mmCIF file of C-alpha atoms and ligand atoms in Angstrom:
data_model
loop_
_atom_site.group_PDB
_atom_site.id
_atom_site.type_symbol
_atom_site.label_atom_id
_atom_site.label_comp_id
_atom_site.label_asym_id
_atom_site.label_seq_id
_atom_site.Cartn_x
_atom_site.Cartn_y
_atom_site.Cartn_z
ATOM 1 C CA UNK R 10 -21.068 -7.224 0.959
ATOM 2 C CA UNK R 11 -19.413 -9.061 3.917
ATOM 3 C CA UNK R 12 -15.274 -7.716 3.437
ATOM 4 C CA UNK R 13 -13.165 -9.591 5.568
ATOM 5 C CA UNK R 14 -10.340 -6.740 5.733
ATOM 6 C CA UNK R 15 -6.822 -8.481 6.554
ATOM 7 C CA UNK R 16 -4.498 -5.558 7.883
ATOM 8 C CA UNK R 17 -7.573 -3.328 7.701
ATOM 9 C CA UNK R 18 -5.650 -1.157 10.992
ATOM 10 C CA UNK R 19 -2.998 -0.172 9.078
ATOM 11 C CA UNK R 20 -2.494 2.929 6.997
ATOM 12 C CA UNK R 21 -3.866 1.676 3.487
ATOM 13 C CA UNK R 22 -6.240 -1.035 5.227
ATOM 14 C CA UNK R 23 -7.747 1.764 7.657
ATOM 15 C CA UNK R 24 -8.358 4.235 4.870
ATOM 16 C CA UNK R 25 -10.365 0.991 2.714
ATOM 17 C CA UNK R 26 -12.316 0.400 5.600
ATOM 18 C CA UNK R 27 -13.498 3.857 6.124
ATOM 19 C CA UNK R 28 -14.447 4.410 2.371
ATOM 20 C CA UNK R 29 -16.415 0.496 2.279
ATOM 21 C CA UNK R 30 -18.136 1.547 5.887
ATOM 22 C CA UNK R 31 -19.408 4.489 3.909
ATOM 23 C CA UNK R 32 -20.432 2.652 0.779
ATOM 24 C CA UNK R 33 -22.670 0.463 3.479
ATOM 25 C CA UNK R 34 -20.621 -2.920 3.068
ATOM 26 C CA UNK R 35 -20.341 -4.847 6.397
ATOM 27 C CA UNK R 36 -16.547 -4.614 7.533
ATOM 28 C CA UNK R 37 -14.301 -7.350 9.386
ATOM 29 C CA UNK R 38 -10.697 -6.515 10.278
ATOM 30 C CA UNK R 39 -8.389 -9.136 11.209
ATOM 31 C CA UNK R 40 -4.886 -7.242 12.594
ATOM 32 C CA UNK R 41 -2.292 -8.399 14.904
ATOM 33 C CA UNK R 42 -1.503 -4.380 15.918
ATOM 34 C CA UNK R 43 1.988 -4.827 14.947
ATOM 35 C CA UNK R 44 2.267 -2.102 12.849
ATOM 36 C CA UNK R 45 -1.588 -0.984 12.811
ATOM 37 C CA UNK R 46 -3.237 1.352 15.241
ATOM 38 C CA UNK R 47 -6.642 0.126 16.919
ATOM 39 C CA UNK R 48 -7.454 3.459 17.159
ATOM 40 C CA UNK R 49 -7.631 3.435 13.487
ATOM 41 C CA UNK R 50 -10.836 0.814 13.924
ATOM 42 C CA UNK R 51 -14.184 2.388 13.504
ATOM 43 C CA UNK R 52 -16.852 1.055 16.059
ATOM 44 C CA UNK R 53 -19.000 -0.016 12.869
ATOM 45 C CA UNK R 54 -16.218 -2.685 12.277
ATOM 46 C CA UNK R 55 -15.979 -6.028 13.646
ATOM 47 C CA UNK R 56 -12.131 -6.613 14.781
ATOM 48 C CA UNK R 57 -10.434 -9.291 15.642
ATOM 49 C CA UNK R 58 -6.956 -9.239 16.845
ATOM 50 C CA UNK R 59 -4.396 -11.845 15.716
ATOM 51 C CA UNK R 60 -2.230 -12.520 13.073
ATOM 52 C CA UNK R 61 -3.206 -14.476 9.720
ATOM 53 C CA UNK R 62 -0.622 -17.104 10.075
ATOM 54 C CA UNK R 63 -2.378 -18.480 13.305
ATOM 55 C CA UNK R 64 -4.555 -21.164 11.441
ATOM 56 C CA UNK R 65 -6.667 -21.958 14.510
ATOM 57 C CA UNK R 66 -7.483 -17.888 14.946
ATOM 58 C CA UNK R 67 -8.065 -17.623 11.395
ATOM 59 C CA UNK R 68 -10.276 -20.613 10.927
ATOM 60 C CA UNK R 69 -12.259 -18.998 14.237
ATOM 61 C CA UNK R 70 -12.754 -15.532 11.931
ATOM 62 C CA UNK R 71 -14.408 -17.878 8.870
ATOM 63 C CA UNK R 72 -16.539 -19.769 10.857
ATOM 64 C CA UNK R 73 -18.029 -16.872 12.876
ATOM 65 C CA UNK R 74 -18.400 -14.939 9.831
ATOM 66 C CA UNK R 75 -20.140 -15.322 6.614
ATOM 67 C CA UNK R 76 -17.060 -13.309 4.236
ATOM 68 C CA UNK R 77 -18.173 -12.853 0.657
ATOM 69 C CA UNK R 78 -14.649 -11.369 0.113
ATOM 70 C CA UNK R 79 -10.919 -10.686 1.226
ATOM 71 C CA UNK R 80 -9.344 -7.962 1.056
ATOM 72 C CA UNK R 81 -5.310 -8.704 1.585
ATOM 73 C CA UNK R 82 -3.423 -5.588 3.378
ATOM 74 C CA UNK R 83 -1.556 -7.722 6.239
ATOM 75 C CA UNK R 84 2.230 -7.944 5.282
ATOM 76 C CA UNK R 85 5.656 -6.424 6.110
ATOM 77 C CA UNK R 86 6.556 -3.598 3.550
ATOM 78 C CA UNK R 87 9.573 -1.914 4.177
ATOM 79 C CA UNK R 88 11.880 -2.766 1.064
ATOM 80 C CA UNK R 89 14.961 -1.750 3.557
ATOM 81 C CA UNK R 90 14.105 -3.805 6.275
ATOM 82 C CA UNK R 91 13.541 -6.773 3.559
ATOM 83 C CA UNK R 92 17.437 -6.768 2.902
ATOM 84 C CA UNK R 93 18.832 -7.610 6.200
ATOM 85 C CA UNK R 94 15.527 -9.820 7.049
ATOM 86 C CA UNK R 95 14.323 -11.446 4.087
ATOM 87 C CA UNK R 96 13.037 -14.719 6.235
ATOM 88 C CA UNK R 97 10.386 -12.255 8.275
ATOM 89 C CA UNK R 98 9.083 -11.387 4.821
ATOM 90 C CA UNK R 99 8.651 -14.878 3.494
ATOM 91 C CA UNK R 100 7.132 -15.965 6.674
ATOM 92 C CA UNK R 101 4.907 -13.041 7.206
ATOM 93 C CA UNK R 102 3.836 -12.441 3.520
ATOM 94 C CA UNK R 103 4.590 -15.438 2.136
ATOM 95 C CA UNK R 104 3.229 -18.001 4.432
ATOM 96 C CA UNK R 105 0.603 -15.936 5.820
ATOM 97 C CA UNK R 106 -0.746 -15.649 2.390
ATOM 98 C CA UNK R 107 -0.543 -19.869 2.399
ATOM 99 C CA UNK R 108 -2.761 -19.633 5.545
ATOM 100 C CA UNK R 109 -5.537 -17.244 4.180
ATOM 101 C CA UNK R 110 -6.059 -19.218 0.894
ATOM 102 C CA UNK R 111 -6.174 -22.501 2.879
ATOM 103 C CA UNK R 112 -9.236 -21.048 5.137
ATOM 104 C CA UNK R 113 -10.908 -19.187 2.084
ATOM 105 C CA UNK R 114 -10.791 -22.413 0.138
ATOM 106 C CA UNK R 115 -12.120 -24.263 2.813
ATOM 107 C CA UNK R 116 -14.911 -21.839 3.394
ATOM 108 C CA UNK R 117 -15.467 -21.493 -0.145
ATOM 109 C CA UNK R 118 -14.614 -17.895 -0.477
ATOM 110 C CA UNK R 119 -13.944 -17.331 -4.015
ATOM 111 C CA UNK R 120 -12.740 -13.419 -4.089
ATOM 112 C CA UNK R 121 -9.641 -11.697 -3.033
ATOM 113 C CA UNK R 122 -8.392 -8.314 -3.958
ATOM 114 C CA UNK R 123 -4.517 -8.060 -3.174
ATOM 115 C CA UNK R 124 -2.526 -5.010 -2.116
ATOM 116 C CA UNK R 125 0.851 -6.181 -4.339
ATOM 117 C CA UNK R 126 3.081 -3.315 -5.134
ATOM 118 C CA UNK R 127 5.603 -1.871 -7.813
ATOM 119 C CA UNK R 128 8.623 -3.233 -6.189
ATOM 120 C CA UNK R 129 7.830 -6.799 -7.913
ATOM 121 C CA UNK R 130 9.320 -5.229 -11.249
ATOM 122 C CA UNK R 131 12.404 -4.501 -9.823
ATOM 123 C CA UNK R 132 14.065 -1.866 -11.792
ATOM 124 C CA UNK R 133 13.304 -0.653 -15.648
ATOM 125 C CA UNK R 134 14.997 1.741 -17.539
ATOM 126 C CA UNK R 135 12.143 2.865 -19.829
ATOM 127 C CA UNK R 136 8.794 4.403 -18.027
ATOM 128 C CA UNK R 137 6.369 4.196 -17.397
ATOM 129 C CA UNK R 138 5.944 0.708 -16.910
ATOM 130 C CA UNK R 139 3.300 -1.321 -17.752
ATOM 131 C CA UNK R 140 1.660 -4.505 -16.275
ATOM 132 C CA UNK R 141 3.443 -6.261 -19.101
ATOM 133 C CA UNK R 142 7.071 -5.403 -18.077
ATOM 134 C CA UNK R 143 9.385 -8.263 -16.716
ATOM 135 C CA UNK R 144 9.197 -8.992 -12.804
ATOM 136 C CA UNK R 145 12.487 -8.754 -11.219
ATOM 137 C CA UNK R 146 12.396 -8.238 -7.859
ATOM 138 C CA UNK R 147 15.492 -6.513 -6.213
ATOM 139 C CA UNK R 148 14.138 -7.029 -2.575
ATOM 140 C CA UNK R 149 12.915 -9.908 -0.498
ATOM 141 C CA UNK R 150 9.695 -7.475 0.387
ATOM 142 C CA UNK R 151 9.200 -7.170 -3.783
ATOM 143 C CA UNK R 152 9.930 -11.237 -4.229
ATOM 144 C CA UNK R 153 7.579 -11.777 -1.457
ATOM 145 C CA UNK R 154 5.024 -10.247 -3.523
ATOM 146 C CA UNK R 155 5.350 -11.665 -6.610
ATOM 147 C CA UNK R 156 5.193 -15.751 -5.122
ATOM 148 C CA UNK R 157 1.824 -14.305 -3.204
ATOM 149 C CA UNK R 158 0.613 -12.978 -6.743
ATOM 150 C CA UNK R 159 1.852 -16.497 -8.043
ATOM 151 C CA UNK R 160 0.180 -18.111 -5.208
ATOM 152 C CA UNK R 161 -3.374 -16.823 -5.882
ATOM 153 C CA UNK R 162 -2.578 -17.406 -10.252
ATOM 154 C CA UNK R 163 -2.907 -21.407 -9.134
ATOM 155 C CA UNK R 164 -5.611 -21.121 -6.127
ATOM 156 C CA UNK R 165 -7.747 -19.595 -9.042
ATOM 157 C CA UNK R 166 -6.496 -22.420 -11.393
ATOM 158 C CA UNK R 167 -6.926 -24.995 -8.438
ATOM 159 C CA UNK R 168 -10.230 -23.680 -6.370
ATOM 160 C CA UNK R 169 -12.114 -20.951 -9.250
ATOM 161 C CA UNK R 170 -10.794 -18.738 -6.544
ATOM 162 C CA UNK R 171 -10.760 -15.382 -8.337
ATOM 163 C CA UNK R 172 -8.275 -12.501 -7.164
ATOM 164 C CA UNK R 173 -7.517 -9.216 -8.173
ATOM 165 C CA UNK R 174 -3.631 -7.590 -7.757
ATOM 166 C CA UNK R 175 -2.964 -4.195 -7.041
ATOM 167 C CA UNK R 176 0.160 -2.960 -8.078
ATOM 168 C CA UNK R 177 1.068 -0.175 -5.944
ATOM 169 C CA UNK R 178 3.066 2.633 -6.638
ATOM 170 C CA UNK R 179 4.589 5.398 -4.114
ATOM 171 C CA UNK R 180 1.061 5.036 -1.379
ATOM 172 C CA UNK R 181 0.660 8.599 0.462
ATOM 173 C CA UNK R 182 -1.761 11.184 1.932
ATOM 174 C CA UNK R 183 -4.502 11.335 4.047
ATOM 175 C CA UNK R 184 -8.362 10.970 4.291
ATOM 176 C CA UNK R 185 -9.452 13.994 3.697
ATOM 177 C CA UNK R 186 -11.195 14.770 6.619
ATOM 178 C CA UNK R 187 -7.720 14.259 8.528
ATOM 179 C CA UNK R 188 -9.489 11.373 10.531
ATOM 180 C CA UNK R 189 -7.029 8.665 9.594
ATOM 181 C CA UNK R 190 -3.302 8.946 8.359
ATOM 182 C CA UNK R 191 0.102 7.302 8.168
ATOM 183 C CA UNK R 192 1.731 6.714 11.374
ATOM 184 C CA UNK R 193 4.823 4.054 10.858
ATOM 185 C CA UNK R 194 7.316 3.885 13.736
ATOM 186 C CA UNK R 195 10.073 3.786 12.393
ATOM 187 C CA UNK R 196 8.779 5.855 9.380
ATOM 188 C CA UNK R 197 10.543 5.371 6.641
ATOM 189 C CA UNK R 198 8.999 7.019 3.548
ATOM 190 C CA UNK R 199 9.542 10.578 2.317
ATOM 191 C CA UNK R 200 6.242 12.836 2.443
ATOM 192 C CA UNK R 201 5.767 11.608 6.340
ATOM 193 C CA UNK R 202 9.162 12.642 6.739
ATOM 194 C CA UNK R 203 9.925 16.075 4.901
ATOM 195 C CA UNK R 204 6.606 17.009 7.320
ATOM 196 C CA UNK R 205 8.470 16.016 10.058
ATOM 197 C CA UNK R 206 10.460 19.465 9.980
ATOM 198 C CA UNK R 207 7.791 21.885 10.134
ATOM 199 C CA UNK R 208 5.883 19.607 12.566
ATOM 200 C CA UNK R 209 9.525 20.178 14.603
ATOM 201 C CA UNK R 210 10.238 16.808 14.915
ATOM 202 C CA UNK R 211 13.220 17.290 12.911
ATOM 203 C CA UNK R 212 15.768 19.934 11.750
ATOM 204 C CA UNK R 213 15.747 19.147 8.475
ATOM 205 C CA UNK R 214 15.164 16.211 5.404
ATOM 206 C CA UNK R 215 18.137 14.497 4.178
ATOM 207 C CA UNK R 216 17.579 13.610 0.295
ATOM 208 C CA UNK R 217 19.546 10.237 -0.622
ATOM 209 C CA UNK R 218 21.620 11.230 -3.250
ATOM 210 C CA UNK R 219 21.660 13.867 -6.041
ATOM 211 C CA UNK R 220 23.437 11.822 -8.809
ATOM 212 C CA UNK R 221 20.799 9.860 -10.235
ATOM 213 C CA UNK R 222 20.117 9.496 -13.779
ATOM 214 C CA UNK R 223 17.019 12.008 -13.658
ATOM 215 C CA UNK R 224 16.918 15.889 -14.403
ATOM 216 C CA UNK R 225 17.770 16.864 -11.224
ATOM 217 C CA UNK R 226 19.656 13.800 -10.306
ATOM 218 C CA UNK R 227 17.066 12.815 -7.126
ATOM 219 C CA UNK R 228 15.072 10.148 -7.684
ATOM 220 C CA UNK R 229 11.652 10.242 -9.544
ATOM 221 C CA UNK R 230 8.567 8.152 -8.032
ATOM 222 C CA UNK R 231 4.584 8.485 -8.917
ATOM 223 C CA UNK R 232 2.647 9.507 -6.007
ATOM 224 C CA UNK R 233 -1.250 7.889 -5.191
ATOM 225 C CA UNK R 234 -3.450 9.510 -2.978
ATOM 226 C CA UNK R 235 -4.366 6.855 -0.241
ATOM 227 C CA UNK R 236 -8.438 7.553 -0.984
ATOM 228 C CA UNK R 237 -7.696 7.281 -5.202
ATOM 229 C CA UNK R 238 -5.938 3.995 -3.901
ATOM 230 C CA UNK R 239 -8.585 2.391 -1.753
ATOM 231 C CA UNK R 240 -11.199 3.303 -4.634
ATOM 232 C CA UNK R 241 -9.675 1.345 -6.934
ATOM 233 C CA UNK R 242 -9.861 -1.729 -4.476
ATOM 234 C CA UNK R 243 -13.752 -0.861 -4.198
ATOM 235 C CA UNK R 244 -13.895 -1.323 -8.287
ATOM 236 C CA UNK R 245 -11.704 -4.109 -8.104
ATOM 237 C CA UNK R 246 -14.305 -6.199 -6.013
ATOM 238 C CA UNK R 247 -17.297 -4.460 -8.507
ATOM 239 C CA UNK R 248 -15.261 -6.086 -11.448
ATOM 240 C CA UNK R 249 -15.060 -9.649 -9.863
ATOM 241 C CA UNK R 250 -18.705 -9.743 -8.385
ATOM 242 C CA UNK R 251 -19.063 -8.937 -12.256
ATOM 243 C CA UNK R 252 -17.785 -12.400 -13.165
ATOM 244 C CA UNK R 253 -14.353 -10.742 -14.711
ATOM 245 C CA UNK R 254 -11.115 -13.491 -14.422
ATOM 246 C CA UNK R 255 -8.560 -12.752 -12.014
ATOM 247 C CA UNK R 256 -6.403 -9.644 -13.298
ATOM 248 C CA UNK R 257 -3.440 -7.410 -12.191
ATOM 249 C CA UNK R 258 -3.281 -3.971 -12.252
ATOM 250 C CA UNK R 259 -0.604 -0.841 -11.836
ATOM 251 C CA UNK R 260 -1.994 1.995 -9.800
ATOM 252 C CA UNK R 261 0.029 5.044 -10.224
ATOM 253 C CA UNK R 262 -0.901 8.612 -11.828
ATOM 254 C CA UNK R 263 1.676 8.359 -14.698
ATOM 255 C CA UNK R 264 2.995 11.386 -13.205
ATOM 256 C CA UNK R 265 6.728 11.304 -11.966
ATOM 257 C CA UNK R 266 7.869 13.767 -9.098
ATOM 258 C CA UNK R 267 11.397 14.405 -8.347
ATOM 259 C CA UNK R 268 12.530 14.184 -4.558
ATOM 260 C CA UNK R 269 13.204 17.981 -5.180
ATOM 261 C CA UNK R 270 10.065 18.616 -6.299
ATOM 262 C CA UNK R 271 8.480 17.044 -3.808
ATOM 263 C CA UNK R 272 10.033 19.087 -0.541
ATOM 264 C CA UNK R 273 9.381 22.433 -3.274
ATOM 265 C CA UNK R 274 5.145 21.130 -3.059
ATOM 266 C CA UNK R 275 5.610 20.485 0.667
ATOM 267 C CA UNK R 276 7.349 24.285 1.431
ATOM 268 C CA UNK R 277 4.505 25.379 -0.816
ATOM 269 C CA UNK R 278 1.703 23.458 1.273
ATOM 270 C CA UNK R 279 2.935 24.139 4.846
ATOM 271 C CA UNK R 280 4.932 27.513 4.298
ATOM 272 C CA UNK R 281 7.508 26.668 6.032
ATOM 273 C CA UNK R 282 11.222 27.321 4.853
ATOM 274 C CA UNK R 283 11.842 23.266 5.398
ATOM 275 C CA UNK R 284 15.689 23.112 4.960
ATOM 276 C CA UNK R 285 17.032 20.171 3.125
ATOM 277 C CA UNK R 286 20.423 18.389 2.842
ATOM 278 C CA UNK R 287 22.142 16.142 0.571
ATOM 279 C CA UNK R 288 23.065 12.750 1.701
ATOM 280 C CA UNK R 289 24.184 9.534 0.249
ATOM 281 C CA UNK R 290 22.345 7.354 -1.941
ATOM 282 C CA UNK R 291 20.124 4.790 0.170
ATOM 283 C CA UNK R 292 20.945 1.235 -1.320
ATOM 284 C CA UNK R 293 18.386 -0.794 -3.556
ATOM 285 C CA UNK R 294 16.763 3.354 -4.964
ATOM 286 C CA UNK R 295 15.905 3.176 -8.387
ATOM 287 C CA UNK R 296 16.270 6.091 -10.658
ATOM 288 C CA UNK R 297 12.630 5.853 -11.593
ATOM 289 C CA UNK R 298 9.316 4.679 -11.104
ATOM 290 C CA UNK R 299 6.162 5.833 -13.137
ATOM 291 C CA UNK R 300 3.071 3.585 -14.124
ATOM 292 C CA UNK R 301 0.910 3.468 -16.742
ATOM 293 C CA UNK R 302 -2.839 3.162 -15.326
ATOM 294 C CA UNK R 303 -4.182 2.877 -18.718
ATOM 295 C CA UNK R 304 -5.340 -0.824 -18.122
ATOM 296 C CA UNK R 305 -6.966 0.079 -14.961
ATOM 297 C CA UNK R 306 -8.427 2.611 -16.775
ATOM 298 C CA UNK R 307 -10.288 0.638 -19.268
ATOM 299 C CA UNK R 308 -11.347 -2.006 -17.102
ATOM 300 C CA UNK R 309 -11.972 -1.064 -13.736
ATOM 301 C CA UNK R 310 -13.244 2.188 -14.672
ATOM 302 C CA UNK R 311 -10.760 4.273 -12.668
ATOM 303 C CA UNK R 312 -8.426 6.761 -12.446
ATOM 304 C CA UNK R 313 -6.765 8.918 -10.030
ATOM 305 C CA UNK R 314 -8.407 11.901 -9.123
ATOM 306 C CA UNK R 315 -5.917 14.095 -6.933
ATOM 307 C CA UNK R 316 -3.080 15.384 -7.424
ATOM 308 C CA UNK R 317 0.635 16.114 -5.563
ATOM 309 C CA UNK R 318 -0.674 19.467 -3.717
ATOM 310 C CA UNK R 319 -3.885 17.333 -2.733
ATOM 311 C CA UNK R 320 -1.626 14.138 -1.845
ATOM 312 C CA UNK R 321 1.086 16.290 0.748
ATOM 313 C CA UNK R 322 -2.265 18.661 1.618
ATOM 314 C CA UNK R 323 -4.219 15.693 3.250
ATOM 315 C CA UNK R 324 -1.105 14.695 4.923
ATOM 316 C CA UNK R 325 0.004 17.405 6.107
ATOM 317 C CA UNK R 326 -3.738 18.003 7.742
ATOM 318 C CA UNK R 327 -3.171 14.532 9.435
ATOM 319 C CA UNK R 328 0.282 14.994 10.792
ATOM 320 C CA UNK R 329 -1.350 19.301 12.212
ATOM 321 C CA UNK R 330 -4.183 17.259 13.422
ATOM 322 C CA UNK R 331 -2.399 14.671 14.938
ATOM 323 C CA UNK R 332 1.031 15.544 15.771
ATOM 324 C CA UNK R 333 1.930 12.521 17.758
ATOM 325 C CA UNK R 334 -0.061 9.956 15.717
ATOM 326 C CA UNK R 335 -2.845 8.120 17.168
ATOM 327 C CA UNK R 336 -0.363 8.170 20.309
ATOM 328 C CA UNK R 337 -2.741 10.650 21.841
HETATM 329 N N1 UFG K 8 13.988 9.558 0.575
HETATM 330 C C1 UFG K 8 14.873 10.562 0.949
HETATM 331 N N2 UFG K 8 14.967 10.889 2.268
HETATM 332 C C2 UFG K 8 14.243 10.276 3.224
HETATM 333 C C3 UFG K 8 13.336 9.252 2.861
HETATM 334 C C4 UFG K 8 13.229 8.907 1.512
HETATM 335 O O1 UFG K 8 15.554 11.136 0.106
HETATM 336 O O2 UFG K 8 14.401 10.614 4.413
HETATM 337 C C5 UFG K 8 13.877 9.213 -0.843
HETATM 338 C C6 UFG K 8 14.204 7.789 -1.145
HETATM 339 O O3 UFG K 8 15.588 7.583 -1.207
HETATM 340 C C7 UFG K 8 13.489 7.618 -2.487
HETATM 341 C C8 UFG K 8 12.238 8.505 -2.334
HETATM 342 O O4 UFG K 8 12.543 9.393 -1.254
HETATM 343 O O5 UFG K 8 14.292 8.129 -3.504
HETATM 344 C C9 UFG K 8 10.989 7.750 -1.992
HETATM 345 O O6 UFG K 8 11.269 6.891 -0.896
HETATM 346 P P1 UFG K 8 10.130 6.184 -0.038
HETATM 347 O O7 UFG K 8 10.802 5.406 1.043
HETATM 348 O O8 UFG K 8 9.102 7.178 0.346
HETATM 349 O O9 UFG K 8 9.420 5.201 -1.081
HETATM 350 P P2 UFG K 8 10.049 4.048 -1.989
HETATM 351 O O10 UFG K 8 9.933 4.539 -3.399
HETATM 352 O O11 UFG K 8 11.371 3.601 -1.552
HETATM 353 O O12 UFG K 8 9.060 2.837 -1.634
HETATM 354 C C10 UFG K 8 7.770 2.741 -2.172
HETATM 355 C C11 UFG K 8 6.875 1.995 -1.187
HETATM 356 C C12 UFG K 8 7.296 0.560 -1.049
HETATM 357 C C13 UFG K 8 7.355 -0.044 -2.404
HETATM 358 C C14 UFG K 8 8.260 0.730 -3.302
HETATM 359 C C15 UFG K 8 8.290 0.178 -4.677
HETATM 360 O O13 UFG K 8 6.897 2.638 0.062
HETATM 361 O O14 UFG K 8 6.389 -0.142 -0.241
HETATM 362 O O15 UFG K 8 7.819 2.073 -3.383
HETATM 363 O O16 UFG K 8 9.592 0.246 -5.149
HETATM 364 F F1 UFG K 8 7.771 -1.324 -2.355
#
């Protein structure tokens, strides 16, 4: 298939691309750089720099290019940053998202698979959570999400354009082959940074807070192997070239890991002594967040494959192979 890959040089978009270059599909990436890396971009791709909500750019990218699907990676994502800048968010996810849906409706491009996330549930008391639990957002980033899910319900109602949602869960790890990676600058999320101390770049991880309501008071979140992830978006597309109707999904493992637990796996996997301290709790954390994959399960087929070893493993052979990111 033609992909047109939106975001495809960032860290979940670059690890799609490599696994759809592989399955022989013909790959365009469309990425302003602000956050991706172009050395991320294989020379198989076509890229195009420039961002999604330039409607003259992206009308250039449909016309040169015959796309028999999107595949939606470019937005902002830090749930943080969302809080003190919840208009970059709108404009950037929001009405970005308003700019690719005009140009795939006006060159009749009638798939989409979304990269949505877990943060449009906001925050549940019972896990894990299902795709049929309540959405309420607690961050612009999570909001931002939801109206683009909402967005694509009435382009399919509107246009027949069919889409597929990917609910995202806690997104880590590495390709295996320690190729590709996560490199954010600022990073921000915890496996990059608990490998931060035996990579030296730092003394030692601060955990946010010990007085959760979990059983070791840190917080609990369900890790996905970046490769599981971009799999599923490979049987996503599979189930709407199968002539399925538009559908969201949870991807998570159903498997919660403490913050504890998770700089315990990462001593384990680098063998390094990694001390830790306490700190305070970071606003907006909460206490829990497992999925359910069940429905996933049944109808795209898939399921995750690796585990928490093979999730901080892979990264860990990223950050040793690349200690400054693609900075080299
Ligand atoms: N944490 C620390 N110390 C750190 C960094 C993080 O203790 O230095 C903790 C956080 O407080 C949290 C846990 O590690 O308890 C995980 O934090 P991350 O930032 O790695 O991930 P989040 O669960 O906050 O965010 C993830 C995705 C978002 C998504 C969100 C859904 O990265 O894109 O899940 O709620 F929106």
């Amino acid at each position: 298939m033609n992909l047109l890959v939106l975001g495809g040089a960032g860290y979940i978009g670059s690890h799609f691309v490599k696994l759809s270059l592989e399955l022989g599909h013909n790959v365009i990436i469309v990425d302003n750089l602000l956050t991706g890396h172009k050395q991320s971009i294989p020379e198989k791709a076509t890229f195009y720099e420039g961002d999604i909500r330039d409607r003259v750019f992206l009308n250039k990218v449909f016309e040169e290019n015959k796309v028999d699907a999107c595949i939606h990676f470019a937005a902002s994502s830090l749930v943080g940053e969302s809080m003190t800048k919840p208009m970059k968010y709108f404009d950037n996810n929001v009405y970005g998202t308003i700019i690719l849906l005009e140009m795939m409706e006006k060159h009749n491009v009638k798939k989409i698979v979304f990269s949505s996330s877990a943060a449009t549930y906001g925050a549940h008391e019972v896990m894990p959570i299902t795709e049929e639990y309540e959405t309420n957002p607690t961050s612009p980033y999570g909001e931002s999400k939801l109206i683009m899910e909402k967005m694509m319900k009435w382009a399919d109602v509107a246009y027949g354009m069919k889409y597929v949602s990917l609910r995202y869960f806690n997104v880590a790890g590495a390709s295996t082959d320690s190729t590709i990676g996560e490199d954010h600058n600022p990073e921000t999320h915890l496996i990059p940074i608990v490998l931060q101390v035996p990579l030296e770049k730092r003394e030692f991880i601060t955990i946010f807070g010990n007085d959760y309501k979990t059983f070791d008071g840190t917080c609990i979140r369900d890790y996905i192997h970046v490769e599981d992830l971009v799999d599923a978006h490979i049987k996503a597309l599979e189930y709407l070239n199968q002539g399925n109707d538009s559908n969201i999904f949870n991807l998570g493992s159903e498997t919660g890991f403490s913050n504890l637990q998770i700089v315990e796996t990462a001593r384990k996997v680098t063998n390094h002594p990694l001390p830790m301290k306490l700190g305070d709790r970071r606003p907006g954390d909460p206490d829990k967040l497992v999925a359910t994959y069940q429905k996933a399960k049944k109808l795209l087929g898939w399921s995750p494959t690796k585990n928490i070893e093979d999730v901080i493993g892979s990264a860990w052979g990223f950050h040793q192979a690349h200690p400054n990111g693609y900075k080299e």
